[in-house]
Coordinates of C-alpha atoms and ligand atoms in Angstrom, one line a residue:
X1 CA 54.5 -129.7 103.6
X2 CA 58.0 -129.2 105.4
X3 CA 59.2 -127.8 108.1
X4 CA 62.9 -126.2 108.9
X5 CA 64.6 -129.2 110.8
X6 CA 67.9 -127.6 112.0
X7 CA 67.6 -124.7 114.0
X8 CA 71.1 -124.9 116.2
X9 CA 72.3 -121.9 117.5
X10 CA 75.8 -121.9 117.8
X11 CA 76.5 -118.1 118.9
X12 CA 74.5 -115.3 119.8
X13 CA 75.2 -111.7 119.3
X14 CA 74.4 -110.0 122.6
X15 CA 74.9 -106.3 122.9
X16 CA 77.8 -105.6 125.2
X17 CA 75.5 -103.5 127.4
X18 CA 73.8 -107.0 128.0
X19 CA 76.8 -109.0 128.2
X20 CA 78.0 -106.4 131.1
X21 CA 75.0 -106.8 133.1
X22 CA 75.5 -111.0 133.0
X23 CA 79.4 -110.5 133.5
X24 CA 78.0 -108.4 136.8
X25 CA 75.4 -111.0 137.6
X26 CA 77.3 -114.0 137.6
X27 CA 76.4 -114.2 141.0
X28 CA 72.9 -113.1 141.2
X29 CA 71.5 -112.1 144.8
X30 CA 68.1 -111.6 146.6
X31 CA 66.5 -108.0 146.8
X32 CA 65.2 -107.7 150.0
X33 CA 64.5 -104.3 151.7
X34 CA 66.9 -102.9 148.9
X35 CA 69.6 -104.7 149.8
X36 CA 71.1 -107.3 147.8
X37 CA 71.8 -110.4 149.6
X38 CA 72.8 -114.3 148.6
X39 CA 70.3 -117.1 150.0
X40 CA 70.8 -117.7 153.9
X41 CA 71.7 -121.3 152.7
X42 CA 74.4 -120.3 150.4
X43 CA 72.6 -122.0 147.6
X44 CA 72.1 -121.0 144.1
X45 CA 70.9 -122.5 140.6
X46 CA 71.6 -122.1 137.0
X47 CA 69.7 -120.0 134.8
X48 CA 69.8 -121.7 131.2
X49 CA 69.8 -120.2 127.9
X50 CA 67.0 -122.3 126.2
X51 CA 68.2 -121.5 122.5
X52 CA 71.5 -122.7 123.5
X53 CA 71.4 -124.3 126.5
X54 CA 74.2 -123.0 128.0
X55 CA 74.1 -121.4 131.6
X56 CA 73.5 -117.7 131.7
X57 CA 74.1 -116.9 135.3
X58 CA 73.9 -118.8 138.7
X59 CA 70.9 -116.9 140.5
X60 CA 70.4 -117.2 144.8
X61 CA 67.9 -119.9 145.7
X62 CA 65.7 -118.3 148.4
X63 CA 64.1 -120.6 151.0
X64 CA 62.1 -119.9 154.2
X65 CA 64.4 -118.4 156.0
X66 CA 65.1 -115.8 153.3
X67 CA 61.0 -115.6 152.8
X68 CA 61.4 -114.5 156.4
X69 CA 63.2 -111.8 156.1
X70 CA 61.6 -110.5 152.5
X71 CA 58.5 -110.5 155.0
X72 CA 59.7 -108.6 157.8
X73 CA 61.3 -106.1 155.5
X74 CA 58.2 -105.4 153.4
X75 CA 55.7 -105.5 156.7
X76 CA 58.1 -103.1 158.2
X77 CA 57.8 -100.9 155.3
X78 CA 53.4 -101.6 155.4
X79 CA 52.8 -101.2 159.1
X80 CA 55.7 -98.4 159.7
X81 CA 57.4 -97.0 156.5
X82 CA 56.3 -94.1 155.0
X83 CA 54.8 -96.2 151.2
X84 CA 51.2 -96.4 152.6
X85 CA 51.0 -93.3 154.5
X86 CA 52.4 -90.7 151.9
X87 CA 50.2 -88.3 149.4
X88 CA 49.4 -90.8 146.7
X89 CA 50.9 -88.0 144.7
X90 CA 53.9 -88.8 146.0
X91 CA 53.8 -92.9 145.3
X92 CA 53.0 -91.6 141.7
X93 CA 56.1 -89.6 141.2
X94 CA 57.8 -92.8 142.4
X95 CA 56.2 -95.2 140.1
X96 CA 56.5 -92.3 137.3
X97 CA 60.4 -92.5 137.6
X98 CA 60.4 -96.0 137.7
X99 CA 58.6 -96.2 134.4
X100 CA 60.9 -93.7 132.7
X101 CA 63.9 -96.1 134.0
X102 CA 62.1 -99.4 132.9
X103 CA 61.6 -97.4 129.2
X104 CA 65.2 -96.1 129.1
X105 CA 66.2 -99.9 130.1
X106 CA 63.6 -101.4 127.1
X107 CA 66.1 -102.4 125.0
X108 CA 68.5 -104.3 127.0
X109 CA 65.7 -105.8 129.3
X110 CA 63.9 -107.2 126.5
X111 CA 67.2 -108.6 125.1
X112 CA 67.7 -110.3 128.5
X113 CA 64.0 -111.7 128.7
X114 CA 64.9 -113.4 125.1
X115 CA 68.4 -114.8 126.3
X116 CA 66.6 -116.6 129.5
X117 CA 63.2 -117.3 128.6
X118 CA 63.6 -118.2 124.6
X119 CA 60.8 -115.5 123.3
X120 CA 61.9 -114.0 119.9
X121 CA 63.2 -110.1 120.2
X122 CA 60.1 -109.4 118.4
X123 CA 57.4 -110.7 121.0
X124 CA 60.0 -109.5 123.5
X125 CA 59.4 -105.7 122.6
X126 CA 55.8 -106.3 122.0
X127 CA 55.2 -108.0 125.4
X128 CA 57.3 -104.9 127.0
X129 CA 55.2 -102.7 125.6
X130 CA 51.9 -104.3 126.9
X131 CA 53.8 -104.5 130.1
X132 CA 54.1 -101.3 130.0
X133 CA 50.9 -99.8 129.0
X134 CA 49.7 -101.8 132.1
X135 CA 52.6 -99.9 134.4
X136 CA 51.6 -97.0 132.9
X137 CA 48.0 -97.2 133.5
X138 CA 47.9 -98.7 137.5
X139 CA 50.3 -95.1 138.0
X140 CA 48.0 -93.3 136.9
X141 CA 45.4 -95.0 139.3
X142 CA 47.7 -93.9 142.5
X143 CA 45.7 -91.0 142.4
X144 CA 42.5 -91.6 141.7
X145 CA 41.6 -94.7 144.4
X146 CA 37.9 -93.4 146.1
X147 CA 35.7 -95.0 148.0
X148 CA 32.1 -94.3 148.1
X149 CA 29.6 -91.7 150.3
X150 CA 26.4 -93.4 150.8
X151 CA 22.9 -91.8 151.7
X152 CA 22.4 -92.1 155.2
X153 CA 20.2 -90.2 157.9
X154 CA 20.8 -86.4 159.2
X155 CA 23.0 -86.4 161.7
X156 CA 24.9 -89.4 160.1
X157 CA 27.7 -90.0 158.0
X158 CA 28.6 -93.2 156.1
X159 CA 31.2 -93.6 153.6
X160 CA 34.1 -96.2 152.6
X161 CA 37.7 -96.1 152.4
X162 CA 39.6 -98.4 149.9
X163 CA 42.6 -98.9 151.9
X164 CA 45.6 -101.5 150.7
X165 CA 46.0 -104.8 151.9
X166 CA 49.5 -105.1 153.5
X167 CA 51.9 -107.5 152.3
X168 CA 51.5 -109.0 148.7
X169 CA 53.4 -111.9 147.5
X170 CA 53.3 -111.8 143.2
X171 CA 54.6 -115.7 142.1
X172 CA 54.9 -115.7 138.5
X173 CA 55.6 -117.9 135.5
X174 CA 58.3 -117.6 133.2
X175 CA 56.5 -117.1 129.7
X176 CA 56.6 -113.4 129.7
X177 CA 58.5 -112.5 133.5
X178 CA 58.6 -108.8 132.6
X179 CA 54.6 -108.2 131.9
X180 CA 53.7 -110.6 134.0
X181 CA 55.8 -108.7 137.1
X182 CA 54.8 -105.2 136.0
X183 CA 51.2 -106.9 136.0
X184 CA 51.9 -107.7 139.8
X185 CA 53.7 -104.9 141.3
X186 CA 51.9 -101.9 139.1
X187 CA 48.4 -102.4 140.9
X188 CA 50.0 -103.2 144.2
X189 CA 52.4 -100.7 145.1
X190 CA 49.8 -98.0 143.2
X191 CA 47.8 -98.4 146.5
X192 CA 49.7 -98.2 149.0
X193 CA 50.8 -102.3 149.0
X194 CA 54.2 -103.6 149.3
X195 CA 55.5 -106.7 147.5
X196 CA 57.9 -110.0 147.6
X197 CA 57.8 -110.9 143.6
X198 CA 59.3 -114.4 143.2
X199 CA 60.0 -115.1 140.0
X200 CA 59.8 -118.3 137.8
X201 CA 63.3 -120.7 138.5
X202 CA 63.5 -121.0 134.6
X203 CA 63.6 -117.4 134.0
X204 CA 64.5 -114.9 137.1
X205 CA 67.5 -112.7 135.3
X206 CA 65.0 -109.8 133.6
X207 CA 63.0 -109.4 137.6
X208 CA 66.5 -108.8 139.4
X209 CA 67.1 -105.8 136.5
X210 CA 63.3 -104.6 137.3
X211 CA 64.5 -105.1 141.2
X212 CA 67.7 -102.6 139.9
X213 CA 65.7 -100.1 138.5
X214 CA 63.1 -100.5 141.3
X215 CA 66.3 -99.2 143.7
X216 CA 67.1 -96.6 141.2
X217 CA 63.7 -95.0 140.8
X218 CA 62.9 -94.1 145.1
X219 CA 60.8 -96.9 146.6
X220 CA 61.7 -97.0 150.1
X221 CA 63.3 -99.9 151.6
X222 CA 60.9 -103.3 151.6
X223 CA 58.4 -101.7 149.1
X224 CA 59.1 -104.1 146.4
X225 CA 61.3 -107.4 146.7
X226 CA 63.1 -109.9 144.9
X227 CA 63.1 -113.2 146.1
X228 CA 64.7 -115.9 143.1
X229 CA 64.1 -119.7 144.3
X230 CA 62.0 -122.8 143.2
X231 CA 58.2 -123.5 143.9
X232 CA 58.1 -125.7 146.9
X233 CA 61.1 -123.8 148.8
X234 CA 60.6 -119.9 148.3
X235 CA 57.0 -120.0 146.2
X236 CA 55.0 -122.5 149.0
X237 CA 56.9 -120.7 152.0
X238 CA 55.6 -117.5 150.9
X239 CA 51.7 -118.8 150.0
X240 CA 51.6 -120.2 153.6
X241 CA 53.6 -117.3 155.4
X242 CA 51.3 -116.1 158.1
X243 CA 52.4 -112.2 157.9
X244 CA 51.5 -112.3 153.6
X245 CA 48.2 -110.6 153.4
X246 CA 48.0 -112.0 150.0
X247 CA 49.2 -114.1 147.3
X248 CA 48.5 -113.1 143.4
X249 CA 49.3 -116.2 141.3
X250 CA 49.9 -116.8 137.7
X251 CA 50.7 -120.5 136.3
X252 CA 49.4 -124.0 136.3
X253 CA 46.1 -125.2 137.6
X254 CA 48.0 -128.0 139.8
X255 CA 50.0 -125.0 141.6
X256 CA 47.2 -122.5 141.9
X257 CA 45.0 -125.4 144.1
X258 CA 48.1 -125.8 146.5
X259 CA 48.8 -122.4 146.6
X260 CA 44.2 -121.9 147.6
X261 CA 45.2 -124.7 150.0
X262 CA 48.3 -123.0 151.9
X263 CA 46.4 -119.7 152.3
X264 CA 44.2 -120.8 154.7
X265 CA 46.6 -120.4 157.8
X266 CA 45.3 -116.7 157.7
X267 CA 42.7 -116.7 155.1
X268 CA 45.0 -114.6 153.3
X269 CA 43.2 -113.2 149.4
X270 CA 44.2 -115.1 146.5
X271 CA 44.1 -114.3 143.0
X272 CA 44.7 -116.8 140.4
X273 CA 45.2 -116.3 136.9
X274 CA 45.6 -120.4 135.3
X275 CA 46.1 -121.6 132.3
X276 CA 43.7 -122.0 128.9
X277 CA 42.2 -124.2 126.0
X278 CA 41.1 -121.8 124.7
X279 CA 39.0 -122.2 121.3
X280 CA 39.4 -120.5 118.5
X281 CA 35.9 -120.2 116.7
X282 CA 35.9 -120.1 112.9
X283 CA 32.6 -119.7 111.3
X284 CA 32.1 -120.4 107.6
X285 CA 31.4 -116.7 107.0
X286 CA 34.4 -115.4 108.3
X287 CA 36.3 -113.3 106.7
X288 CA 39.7 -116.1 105.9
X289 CA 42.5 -113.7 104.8
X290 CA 42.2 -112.2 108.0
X291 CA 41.4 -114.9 110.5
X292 CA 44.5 -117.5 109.4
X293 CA 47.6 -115.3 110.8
X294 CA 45.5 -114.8 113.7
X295 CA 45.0 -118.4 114.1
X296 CA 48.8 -118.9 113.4
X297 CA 49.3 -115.9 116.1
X298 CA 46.9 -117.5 118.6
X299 CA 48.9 -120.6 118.9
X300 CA 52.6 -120.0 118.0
X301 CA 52.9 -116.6 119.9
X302 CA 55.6 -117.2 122.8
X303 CA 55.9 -120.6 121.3
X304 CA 52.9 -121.5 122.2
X305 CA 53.4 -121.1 125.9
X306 CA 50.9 -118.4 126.5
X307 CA 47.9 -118.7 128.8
X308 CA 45.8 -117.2 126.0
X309 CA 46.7 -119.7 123.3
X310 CA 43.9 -120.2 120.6
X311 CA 45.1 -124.2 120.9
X312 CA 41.7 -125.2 119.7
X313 CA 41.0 -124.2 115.9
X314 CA 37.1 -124.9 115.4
X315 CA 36.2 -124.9 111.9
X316 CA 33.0 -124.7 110.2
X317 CA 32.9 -128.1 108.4
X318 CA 32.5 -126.7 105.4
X319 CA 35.7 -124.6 105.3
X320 CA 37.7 -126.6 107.2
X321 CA 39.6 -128.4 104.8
X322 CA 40.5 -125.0 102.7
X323 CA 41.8 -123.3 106.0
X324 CA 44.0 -125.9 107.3
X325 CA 46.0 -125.9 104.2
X326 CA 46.4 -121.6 104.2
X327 CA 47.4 -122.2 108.0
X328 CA 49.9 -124.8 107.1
X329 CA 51.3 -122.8 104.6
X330 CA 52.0 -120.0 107.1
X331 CA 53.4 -122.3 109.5
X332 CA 55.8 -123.4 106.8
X333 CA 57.0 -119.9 106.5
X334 CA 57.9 -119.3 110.1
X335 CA 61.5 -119.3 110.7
X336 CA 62.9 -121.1 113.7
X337 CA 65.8 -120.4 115.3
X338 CA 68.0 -118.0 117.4
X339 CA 65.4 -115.5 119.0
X340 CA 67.8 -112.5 119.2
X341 CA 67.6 -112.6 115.4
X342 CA 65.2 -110.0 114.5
X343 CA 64.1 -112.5 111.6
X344 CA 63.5 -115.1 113.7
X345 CA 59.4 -116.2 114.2
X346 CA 59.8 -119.3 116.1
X347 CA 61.9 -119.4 119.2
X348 CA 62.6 -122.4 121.6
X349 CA 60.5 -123.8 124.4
X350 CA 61.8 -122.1 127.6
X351 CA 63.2 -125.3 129.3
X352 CA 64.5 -128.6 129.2
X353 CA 61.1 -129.6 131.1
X354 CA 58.8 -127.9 129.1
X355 CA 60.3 -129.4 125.9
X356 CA 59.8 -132.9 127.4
X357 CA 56.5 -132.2 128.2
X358 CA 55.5 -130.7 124.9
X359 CA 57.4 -133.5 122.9
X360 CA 55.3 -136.0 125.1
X361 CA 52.2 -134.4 123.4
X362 CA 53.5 -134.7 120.0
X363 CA 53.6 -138.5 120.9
X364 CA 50.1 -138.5 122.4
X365 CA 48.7 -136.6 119.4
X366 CA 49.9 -139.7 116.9
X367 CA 48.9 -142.0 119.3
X368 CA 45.8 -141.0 119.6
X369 CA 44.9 -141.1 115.8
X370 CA 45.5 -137.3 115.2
X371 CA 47.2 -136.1 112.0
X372 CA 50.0 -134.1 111.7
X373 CA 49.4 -131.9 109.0
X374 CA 52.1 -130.3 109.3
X375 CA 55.3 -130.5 111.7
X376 CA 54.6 -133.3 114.4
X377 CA 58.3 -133.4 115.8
X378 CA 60.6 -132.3 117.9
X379 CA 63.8 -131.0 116.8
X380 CA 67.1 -132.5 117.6
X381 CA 70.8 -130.6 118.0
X382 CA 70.8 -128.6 120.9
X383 CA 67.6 -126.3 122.2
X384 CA 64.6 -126.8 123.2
X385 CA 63.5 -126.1 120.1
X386 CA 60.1 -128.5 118.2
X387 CA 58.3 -127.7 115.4
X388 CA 55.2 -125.5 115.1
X389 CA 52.1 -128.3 114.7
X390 CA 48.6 -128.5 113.4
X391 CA 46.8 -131.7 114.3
X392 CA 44.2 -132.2 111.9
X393 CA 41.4 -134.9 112.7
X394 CA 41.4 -134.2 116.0
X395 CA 38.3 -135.2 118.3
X396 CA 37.5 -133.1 121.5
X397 CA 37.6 -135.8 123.9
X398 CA 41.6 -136.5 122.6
X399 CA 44.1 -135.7 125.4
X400 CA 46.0 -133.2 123.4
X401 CA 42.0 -131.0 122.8
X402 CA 41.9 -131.8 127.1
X403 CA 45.3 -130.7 128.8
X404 CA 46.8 -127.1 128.0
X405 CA 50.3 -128.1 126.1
X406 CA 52.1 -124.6 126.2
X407 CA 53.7 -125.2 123.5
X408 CA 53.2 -124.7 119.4
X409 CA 50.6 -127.5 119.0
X410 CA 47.1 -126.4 117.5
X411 CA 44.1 -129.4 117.4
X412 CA 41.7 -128.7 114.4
X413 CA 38.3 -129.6 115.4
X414 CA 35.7 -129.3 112.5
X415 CA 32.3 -127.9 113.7
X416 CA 28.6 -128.6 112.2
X417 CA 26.5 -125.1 113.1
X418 CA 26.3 -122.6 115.8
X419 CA 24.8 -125.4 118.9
X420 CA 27.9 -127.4 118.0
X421 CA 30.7 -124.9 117.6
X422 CA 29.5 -123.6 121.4
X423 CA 28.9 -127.0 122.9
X424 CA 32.4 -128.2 121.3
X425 CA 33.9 -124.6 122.8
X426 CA 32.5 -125.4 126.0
X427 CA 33.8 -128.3 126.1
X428 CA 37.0 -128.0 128.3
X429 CA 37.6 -127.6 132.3
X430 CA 39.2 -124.3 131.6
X431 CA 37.7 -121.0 130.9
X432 CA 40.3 -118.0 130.2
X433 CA 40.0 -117.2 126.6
X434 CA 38.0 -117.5 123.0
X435 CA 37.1 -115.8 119.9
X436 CA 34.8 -116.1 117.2
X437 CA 35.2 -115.3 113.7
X438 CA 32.5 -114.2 111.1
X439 CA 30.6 -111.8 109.3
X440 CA 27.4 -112.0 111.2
X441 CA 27.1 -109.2 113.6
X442 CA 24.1 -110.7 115.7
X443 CA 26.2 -114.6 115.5
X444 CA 28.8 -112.4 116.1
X445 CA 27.2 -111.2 119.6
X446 CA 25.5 -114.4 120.3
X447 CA 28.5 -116.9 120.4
X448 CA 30.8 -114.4 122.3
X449 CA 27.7 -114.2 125.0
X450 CA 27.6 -118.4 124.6
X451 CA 30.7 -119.1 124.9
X452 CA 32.0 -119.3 128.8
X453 CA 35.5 -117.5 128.8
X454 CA 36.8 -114.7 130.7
X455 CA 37.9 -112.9 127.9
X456 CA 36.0 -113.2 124.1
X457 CA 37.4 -111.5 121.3
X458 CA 35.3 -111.2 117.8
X459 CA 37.1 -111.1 114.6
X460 CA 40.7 -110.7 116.6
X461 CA 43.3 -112.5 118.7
X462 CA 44.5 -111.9 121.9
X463 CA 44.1 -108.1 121.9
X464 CA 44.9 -107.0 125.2
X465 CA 44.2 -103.6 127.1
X466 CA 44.5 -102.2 130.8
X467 CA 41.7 -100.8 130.8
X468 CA 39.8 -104.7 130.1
X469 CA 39.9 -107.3 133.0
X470 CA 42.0 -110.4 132.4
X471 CA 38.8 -112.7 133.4
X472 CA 38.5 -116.4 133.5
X473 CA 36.6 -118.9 135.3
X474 CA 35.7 -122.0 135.4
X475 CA 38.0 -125.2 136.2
X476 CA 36.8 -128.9 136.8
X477 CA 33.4 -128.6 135.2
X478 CA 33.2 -129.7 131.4
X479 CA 29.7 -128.1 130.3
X480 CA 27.9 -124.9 130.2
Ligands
LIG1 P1 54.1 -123.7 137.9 O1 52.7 -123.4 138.2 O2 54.7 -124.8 138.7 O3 55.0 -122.4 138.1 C1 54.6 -121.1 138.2 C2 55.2 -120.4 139.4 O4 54.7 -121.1 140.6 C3 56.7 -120.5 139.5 O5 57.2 -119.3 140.0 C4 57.0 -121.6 140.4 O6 58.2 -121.5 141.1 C5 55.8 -121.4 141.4 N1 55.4 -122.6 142.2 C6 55.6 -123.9 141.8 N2 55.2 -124.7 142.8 C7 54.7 -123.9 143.8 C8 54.2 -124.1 145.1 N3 54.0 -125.3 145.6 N4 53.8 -123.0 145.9 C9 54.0 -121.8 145.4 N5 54.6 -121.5 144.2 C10 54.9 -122.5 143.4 O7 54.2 -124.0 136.4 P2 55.3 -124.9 135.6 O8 55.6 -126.2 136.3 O9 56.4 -124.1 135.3 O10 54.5 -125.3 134.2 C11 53.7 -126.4 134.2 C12 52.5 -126.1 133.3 O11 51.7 -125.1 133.8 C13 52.8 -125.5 131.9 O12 53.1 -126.6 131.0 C14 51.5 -124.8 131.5 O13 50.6 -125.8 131.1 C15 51.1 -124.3 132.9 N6 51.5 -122.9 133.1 C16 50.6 -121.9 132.8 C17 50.9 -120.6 132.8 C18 49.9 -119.6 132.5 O14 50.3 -118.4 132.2 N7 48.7 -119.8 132.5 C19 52.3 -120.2 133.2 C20 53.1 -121.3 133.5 C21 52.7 -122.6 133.4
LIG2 MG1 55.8 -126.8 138.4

């Protein structure tokens, strides 16, 4: 089967509300304490289009002094401003206004996620919305934080306060910056929190714009900030900063040890959200029609670079063969190319790094005696655009079945009965996400119980909801 070879972009129609906000940002700054500032240092960095590879803006690299200051502004707003100590009815209206500004913005913040990051328009609005429905949902918890009253003795009285933490710092990734920053600051600020986000270097433009709005909507000074800059200068100067009260962490498994490592100056909380192998279950009974665009979904959404990806298909022997070829046929009908095209499927890796890293993969998957049944290759002519792949033959103990790839790369693994589809599952150091398909409501139950993921759909792909916790666990250990 082919595969579209020649996806150049050569121009880009960007709406001129867009192109105004770039023109103005040319010069991008740090937010901190409301203020917009350039890096103590004077240094900044380029923020690349990944479709084109051209350079959007040049955004403020932050470094310890600036981390610094972002800390003194938001403790100053913790221990003295009026954030934590006003009616939570109050924080609410803020966040409220800032949700109608982020939904009046949709449009042209989406737009800028795609022209930085390389998602298509179409998962651009459809991560927004998720985003979103998450905002939504941690304002509506301003209001309703309790704590318990517990039985005591007459004459006593116990009970518990849930009081906020102090100073957050949210480091994020650059596969989705907008949800993934809503998914930081929403739950935060909501009780009483303030926050330094520091955004991913490859893709910092759409945070600044959520700084904007954040300006716009009422937070007081040092409530939330905006602190651009790389991993080892802003990122490890903020996980190690002894006023941070704690650090909430999405990205790689490599970063998220450091980052467990540089909290213990004060013992500061950490929460880590890492990456995935996740498998994708398919039992012989399943119902196909539906469970192939999943499968195409599970590993092609965000190009692959999603810490949910379904990058392990397990197939039921016995169906294997017939369900590979209906997935390759979808994957031949995705359409690479420019992401701001509304027709567009398949957009570009997010940077030049990432399409190294996934091209290395491609190499590793031939190597190591893998088919590719369909795609295989990267893509030459500007981009960091390769081609959606389905590695057929694959064995579980293959690097490319091991080590997440973020990227569009799915390993077929064929699967004999129930025992060997879980122990197969199991089979991986990570621990975020799986699913299971088939008709069978009591295998149905069973696997989803077996299998040892965070978060275990039936019958469905990454389906994601406020209300559900993003779990995972696990990390170093192979088996059940
Ligand atoms: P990364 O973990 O280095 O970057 C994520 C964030 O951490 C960025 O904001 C970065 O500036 C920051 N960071 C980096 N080093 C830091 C340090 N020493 N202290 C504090 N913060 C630091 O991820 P990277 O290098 O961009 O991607 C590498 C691989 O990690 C990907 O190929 C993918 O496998 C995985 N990854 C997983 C993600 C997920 O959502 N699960 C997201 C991003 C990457
Ligand atoms: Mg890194």
């Amino acid at each position: 089967m082919t595969i579209a070879s020649d996806p150049l972009v050569t121009s880009q129609r960007i709406s001129t509300a867009v192109e105004a906000w770039l023109d103005a940002h040319q010069q991008a700054q740090l937010m901190i304490g409301n203020r917009w500032v350039p890096a103590q240092s004077g240094k900044t960095f380029e923020s690349i289009n990944p479709a084109t590879e051209n350079v959007l803006a040049h955004v403020a690299e932050a470094d310890r002094a600036d981390v610094d200051d972002a800390v003194k502004a938001a403790r100053e707003a913790f221990d003295s401003g009026p954030w934590p100590r006003m009616s939570s009815h109050d924080r609410a209206r803020v966040m409220r206004r800032f949700g109608e500004l982020l939904e009046e913005h949709a449009d042209q913040l989406a737009e800028l996620e795609t022209l930085d990051n390389g998602m298509t328009i179409g998962a651009s609005k459809a991560f927004f919305k998720v985003g979103m429905e998450s905002y939504h949902f941690f304002a509506g918890q301003a209001t309703v934080v309790m704590g318990h009253t517990m039985p005591s003795a007459e004459g006593m009285f116990n009970y518990t306060r849930r009081e906020p933490i102090g100073v957050v710092g949210g480091i994020i990734p650059w596969n989705a910056p907008i949800v993934s920053a809503l998914w930081k600051i929403a739950p935060a600020v909501a009780c009483g929190n303030t926050i330094i986000l520091k955004p991913a270097e490859q893709a910092s433009l759409t945070c600044l714009y959520l700084g904007e709005l954040a300006i716009e909507a009422g937070f007081p000074a040092g409530v939330i900030n905006v602190l651009t800059g790389f991993g080892p200068g802003a990122g490890s100067a903020l996980s190690e900063h002894l006023d941070v009260d704690k650090i909430s962490f999405t990205g790689s498994t490599e970063v998220g040890k450091l980052i467990l490592q540089a909290s213990t100056g004060n013992l500061k909380r950490v929460t880590l959200e890492l990456g995935g192998k996740s498998p994708n279950v398919v039992f012989a009974d399943a119902a196909v029609e539906e469970a192939v665009p999943y499968a195409l979904a599970a590993f092609t959404t965000l190009t692959g670079q999603a810490c949910g990806a379904g990058s392990r298909l397990f197939v039921q022997r016995e169906l294997k063969d017939e369900f590979v070829e209906k997935l390759a046929q979808q994957v031949a009908g995705l359409k690479i190319g420019d992401p701001l095209d509304p027709a567009t499927t398949l957009g570009p890796l997010a940077s030049r790094e990432q399409f190294d890293r996934v091209s290395g993969y491609l190499a590793a998957g031939k190597e190591g005696g893998a088919i590719a049944k369909i795609g295989g290759e990267a893509l030459a002519g500007g981009g960091y655009f390769v081609q959606p792949t389905i590695f057929d033959g694959v064995d579980n103990s293959m690097r490319i079945a091991r080590e997440e790839i973020f990227g569009p790369v799915l390993s077929v693994i064929p699967f004999s009965d129930e025992d060997d589809a879980v122990f197969q599952g199991n089979d991986t150091t990570y621990g975020l996400g799986a699913s299971v398909w088939t008709r069978d409501v009591s295998r149905a139950h069973t696997i989803a119980h077996r299998l040892k993921a965070g978060m275990v759909w039936v019958n469905t792909y990454l389906e994601l909801d406020p209300t559900m916790p993003l779990g995972g666990f696990k990390i170093g250990r192979a088996h059940v």
